[in-house]
Short mmCIF file of C-alpha atoms in Angstrom, two decimals:
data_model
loop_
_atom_site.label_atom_id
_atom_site.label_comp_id
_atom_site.label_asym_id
_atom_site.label_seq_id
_atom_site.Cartn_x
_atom_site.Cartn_y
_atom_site.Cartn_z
CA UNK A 1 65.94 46.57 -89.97
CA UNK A 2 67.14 47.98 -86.47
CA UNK A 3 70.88 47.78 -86.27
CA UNK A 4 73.29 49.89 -83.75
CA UNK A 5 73.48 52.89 -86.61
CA UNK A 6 70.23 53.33 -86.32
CA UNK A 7 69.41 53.45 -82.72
CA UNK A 8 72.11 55.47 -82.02
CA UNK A 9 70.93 57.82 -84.61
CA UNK A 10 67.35 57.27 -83.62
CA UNK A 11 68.26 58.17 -79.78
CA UNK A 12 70.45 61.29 -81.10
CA UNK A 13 73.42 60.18 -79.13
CA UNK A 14 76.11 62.84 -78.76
CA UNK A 15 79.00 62.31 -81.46
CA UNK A 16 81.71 64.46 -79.77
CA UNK A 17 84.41 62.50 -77.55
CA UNK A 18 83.97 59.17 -79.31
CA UNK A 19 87.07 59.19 -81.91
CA UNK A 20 89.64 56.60 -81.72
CA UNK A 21 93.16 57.50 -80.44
CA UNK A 22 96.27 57.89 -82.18
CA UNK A 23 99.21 60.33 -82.41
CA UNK A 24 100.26 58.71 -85.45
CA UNK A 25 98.59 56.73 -88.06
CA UNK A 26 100.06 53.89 -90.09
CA UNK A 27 98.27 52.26 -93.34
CA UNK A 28 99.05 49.50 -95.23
CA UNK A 29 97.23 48.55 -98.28
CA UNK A 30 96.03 45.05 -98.64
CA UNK A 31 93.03 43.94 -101.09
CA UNK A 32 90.97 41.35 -100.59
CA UNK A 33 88.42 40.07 -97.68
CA UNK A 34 89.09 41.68 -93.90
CA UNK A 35 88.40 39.56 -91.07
CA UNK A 36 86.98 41.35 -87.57
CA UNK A 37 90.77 41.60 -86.64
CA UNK A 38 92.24 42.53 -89.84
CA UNK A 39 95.65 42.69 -89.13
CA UNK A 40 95.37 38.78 -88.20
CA UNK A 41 92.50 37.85 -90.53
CA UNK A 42 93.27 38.79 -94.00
CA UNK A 43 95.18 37.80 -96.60
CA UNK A 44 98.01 40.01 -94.95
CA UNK A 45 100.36 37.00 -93.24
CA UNK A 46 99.28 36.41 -90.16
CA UNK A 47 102.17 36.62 -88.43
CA UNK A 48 103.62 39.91 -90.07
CA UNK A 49 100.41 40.94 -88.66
CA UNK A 50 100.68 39.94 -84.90
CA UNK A 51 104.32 41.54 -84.97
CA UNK A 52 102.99 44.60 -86.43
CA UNK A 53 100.62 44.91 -83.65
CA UNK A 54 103.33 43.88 -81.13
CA UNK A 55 105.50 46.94 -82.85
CA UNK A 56 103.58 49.43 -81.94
CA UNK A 57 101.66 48.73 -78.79
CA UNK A 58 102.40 51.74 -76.30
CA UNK A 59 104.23 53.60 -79.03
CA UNK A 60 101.08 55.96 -80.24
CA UNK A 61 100.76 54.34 -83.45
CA UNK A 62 97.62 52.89 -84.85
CA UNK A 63 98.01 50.55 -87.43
CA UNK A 64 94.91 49.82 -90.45
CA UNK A 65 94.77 48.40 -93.52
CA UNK A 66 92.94 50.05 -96.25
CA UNK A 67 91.69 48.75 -99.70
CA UNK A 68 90.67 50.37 -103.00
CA UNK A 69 86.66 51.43 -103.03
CA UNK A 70 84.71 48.25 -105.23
CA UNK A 71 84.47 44.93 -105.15
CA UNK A 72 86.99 43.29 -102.73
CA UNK A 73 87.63 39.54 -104.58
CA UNK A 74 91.42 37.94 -103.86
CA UNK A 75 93.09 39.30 -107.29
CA UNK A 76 96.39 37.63 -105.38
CA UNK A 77 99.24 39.30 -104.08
CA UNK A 78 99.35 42.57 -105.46
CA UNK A 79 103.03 43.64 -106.65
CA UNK A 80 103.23 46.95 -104.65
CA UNK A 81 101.25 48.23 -102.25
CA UNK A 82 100.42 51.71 -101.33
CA UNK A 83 101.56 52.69 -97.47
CA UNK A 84 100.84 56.22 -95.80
CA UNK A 85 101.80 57.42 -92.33
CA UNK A 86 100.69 60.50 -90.72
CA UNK A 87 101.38 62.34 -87.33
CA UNK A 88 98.60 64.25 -86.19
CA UNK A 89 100.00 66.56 -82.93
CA UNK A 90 99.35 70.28 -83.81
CA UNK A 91 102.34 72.17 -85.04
CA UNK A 92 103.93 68.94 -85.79
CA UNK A 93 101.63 67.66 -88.72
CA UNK A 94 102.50 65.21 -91.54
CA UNK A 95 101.75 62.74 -94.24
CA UNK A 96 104.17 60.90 -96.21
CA UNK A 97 103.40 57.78 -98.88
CA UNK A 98 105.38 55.48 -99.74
CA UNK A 99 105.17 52.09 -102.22
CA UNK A 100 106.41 48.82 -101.02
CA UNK A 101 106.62 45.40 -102.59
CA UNK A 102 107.80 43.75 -99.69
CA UNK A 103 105.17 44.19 -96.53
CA UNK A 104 107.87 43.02 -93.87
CA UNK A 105 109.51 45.86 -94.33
CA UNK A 106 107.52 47.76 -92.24
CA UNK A 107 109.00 46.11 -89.25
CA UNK A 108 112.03 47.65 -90.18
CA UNK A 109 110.53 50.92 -88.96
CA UNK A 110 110.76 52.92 -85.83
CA UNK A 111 107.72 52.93 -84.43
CA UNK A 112 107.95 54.98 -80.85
CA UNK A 113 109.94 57.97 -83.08
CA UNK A 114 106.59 57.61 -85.02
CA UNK A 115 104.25 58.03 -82.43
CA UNK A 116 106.70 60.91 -81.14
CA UNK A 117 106.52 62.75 -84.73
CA UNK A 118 109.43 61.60 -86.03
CA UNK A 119 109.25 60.32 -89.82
CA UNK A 120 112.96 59.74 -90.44
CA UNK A 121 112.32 55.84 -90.25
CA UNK A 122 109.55 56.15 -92.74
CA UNK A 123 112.02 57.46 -95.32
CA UNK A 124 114.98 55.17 -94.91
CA UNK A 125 112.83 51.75 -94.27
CA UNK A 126 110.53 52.64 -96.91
CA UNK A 127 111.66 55.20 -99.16
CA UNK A 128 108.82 57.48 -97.79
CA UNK A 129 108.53 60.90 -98.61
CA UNK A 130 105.89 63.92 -98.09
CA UNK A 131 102.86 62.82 -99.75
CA UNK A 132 101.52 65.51 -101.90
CA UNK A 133 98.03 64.63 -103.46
CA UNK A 134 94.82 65.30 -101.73
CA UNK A 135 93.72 64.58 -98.00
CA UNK A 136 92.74 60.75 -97.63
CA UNK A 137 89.51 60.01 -96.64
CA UNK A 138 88.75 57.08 -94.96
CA UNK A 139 85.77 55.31 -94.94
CA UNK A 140 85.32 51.72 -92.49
CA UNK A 141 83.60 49.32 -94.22
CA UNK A 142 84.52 46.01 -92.75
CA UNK A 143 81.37 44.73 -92.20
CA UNK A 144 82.92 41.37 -90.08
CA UNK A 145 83.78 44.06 -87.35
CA UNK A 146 79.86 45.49 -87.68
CA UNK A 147 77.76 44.78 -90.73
CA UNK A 148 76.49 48.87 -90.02
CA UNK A 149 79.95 49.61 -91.70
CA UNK A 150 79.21 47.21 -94.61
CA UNK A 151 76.09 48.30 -95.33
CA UNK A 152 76.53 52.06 -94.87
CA UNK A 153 80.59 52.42 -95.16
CA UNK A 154 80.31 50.76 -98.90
CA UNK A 155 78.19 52.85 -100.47
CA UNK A 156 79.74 55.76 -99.18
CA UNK A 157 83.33 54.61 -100.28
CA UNK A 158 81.93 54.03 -103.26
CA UNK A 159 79.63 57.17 -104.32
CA UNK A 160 83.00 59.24 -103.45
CA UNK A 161 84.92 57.60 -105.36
CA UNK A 162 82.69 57.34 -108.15
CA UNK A 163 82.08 60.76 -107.75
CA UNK A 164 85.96 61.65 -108.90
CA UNK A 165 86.80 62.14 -104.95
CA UNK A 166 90.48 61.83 -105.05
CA UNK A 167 92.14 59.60 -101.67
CA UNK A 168 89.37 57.83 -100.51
CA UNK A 169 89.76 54.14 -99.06
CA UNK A 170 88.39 51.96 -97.54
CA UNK A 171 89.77 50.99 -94.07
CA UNK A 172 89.64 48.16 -91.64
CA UNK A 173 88.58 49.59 -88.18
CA UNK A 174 88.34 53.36 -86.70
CA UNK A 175 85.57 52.85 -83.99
CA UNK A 176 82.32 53.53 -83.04
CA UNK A 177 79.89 51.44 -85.36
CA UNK A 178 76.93 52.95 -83.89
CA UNK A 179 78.06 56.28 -85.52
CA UNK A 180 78.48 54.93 -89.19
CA UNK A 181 79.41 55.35 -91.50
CA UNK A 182 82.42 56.86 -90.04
CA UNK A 183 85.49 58.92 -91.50
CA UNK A 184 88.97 59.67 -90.73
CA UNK A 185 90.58 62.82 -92.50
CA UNK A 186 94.06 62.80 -92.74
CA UNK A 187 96.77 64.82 -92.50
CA UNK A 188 94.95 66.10 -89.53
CA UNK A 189 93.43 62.90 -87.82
CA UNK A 190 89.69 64.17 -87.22
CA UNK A 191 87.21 62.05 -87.25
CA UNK A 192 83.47 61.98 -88.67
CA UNK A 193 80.12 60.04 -87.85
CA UNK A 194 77.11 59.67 -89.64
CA UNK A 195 78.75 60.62 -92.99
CA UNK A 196 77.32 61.65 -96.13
CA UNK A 197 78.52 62.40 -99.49
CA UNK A 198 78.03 65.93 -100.21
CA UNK A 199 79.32 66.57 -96.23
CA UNK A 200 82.89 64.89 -96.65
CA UNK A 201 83.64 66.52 -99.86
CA UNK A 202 82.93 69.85 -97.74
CA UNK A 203 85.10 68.38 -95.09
CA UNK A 204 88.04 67.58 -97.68
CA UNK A 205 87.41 71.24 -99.40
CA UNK A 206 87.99 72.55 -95.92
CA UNK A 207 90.97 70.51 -95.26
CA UNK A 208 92.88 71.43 -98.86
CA UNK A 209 92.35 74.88 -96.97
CA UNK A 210 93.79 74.34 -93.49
CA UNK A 211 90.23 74.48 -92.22
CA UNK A 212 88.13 72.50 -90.04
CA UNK A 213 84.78 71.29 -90.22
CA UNK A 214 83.01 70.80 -87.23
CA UNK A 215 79.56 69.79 -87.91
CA UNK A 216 79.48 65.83 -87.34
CA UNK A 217 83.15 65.69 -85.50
CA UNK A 218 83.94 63.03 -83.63
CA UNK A 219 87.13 64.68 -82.25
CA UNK A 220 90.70 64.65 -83.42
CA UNK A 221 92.48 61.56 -82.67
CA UNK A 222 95.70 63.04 -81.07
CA UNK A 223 93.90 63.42 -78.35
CA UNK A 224 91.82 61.55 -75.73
CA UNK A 225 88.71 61.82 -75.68
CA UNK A 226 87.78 64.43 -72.90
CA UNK A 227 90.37 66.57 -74.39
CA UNK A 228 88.87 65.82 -78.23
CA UNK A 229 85.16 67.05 -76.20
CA UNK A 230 86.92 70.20 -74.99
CA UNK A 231 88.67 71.27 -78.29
CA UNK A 232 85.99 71.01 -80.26
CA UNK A 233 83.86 73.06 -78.02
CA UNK A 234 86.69 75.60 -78.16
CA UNK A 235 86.26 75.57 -82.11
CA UNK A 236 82.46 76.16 -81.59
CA UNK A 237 82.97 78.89 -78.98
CA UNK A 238 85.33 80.91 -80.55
CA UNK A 239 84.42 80.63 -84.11
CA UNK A 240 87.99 78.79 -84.86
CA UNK A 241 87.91 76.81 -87.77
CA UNK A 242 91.58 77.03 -88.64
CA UNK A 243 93.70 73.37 -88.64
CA UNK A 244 96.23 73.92 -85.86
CA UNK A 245 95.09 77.12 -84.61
CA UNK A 246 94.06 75.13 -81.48
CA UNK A 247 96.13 72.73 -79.18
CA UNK A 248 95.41 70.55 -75.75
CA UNK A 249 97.79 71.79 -73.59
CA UNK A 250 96.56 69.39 -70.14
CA UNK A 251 94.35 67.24 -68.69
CA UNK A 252 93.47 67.52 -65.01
CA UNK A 253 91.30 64.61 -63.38
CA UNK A 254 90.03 61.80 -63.94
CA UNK A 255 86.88 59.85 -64.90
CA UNK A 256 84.34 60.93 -64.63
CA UNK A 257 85.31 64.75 -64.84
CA UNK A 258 88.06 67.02 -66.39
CA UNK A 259 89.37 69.91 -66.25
CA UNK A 260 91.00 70.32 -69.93
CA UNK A 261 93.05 73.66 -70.77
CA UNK A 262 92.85 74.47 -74.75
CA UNK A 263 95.51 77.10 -76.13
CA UNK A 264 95.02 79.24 -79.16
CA UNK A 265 98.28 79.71 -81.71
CA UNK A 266 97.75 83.23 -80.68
CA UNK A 267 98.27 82.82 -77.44
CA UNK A 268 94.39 82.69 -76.02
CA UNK A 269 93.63 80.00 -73.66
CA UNK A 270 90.44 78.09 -72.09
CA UNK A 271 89.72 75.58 -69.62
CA UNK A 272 87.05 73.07 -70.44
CA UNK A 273 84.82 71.36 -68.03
CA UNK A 274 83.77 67.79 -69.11
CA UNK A 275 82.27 65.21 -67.65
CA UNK A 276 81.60 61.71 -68.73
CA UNK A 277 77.85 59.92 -68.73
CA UNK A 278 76.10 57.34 -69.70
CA UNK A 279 74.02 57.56 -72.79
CA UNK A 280 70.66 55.78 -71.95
CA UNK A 281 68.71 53.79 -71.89
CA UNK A 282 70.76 50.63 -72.62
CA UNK A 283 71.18 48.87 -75.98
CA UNK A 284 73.61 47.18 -78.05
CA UNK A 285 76.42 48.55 -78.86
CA UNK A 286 77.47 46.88 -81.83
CA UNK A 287 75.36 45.04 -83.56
CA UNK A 288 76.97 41.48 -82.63
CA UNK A 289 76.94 42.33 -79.08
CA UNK A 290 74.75 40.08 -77.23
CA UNK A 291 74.56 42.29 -74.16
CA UNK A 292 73.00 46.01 -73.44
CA UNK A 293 75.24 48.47 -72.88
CA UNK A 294 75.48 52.17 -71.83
CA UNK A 295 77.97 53.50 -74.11
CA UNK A 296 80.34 56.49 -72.79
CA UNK A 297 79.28 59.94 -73.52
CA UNK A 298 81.67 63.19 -73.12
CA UNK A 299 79.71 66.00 -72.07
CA UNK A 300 81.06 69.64 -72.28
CA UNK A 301 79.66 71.16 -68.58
CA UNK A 302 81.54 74.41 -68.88
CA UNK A 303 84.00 76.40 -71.35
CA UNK A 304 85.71 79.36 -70.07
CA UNK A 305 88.29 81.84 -71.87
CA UNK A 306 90.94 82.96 -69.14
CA UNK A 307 91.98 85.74 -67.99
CA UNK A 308 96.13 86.32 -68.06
CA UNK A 309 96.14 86.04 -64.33
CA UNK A 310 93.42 82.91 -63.77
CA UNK A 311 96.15 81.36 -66.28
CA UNK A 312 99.24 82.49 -63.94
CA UNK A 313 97.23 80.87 -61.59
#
């Protein structure tokens, strides 16, 4: 069976660049069947959802539900759900849980001092408070968005969690079909493609130690996604593996080329040369589009350390 996994896989297209884009994530747990827009089309109300998204449009905030690995039948309202929010900006990292019974209550919170870092609102909306358990590892499956997330997501959510891996759910949406199954670590917000088993419990074993694993990153979502190309090729370069040893510090240009300048917590920097192409030949994108496509590709042209003076500069 061809779907958009496996051409993409089949045509080795380049997995750097390609996460999606949040400063802050915001997940609310809700059982049951997902529609392709989840928010809207689930058994979450409908209209909660459409303010939700209204909430935090522009703010930096990416709301997705998320749902126990298994079989996903309508058990009814459950009682209390399970909501996590985490800020993913480099010296400003957090996750907090909290349990509600009530879902409207998360209009209650401030969404732009969210996207900004701030998780006061989290605690006095929701009684939030630093979560403490393992990294959650997210795994799309909603298979009405792409049925490659079904029928690769699932069975991923589902060995891991079978497997005794602790904070793995499913979620609703994180991007990029063509590179599923796909994965989004948090606290730190980096993104995987073309997941398997035995390589996200190395990723979670690196992130219980502050470390990152590059092999099969799609970028870290703080960042857009020249500057997610160019920090990642820092990591590479310099052997940096460390969390939030590395941080985008500006963007110059525009499409279809950057210049992107990467500090070091030590106070190294780079500047990163990337410019964006078209991965050929054409094909679908997703595997419900009806028409070709040449999907976006980041590609790293140049990465330079500099010099104290080319910095002054």
């Amino acid at each position: 069976m061809s779907t958009c996994a496996n051409v993409s896989r089949d045509l080795d297209e380049p997995i750097s660049g390609t996460a999606a884009t949040a400063t802050t994530w915001l997940l609310l747990e809700q059982p049951g069947p997902w529609g392709a827009k989840a928010l809207t089309s689930s058994h979450l109300d409908p209209a909660l959802g459409r303010a939700l998204e209204a909430a935090a449009e522009g703010t930096g905030v990416r709301i997705a539900l998320i749902r126990r690995p298994g079989r996903h039948a309508d058990l009814g309202t459950p009682t209390e759900r399970h909501v996590y929010a985490a800020h993913t900006v480099p010296g400003n990292v957090w996750l907090h849980s909290a349990a509600v019974h009530d879902p409207q209550r998360l209009l209650d919170l401030d969404f732009a001092a969210l996207g900004r870092g701030d998780h006061q609102s989290f605690g006095t909306a929701l009684g939030g408070r630093s979560h403490t358990g393992d990294p959650l590892a997210l795994v799309c499956t909603n298979g009405k968005r792409d049925r490659c997330c079904a029928l690769l997501g699932r069975p991923l959510a589902a060995e891991l969690a079978a497997s005794g891996v602790e904070g793995v759910w499913e979620v609703t949406h994180l991007g990029g079909h063509r590179f599923s199954p796909t994965l989004l670590v948090l606290p730190y917000g980096y993104a995987y493609g073309r997941a398997e088993a035995h390589a996200v419990k190395e990723i979670l074993h690196g992130v219980q130690e502050g470390r990152i694993v590059v092999e099969g990153c799609r970028g870290r979502s703080a960042w857009a996604r020249p500057a997610q190309a160019a920090e990642l090729a820092v990591r590479t370069a310099a052997r940096e593996y460390s969390a939030d040893a590395l941080t985008v510090v500006r963007t110059d240009g525009a499409a279809p080329r950057w210049e992107v300048t990467v500090a070091h917590a030590d106070g190294r920097h780079w500047r990163v040369v990337v410019a964006q192409g078209a991965s050929l030949p054409p094909r679908a994108e997703s595997c419900g589009a009806s028409v070709l496509g040449s999907p976006a590709r980041m590609d790293v042209v140049a990465v330079r350390e500099l010099t104290p003076t080319a910095l002054a500069s």
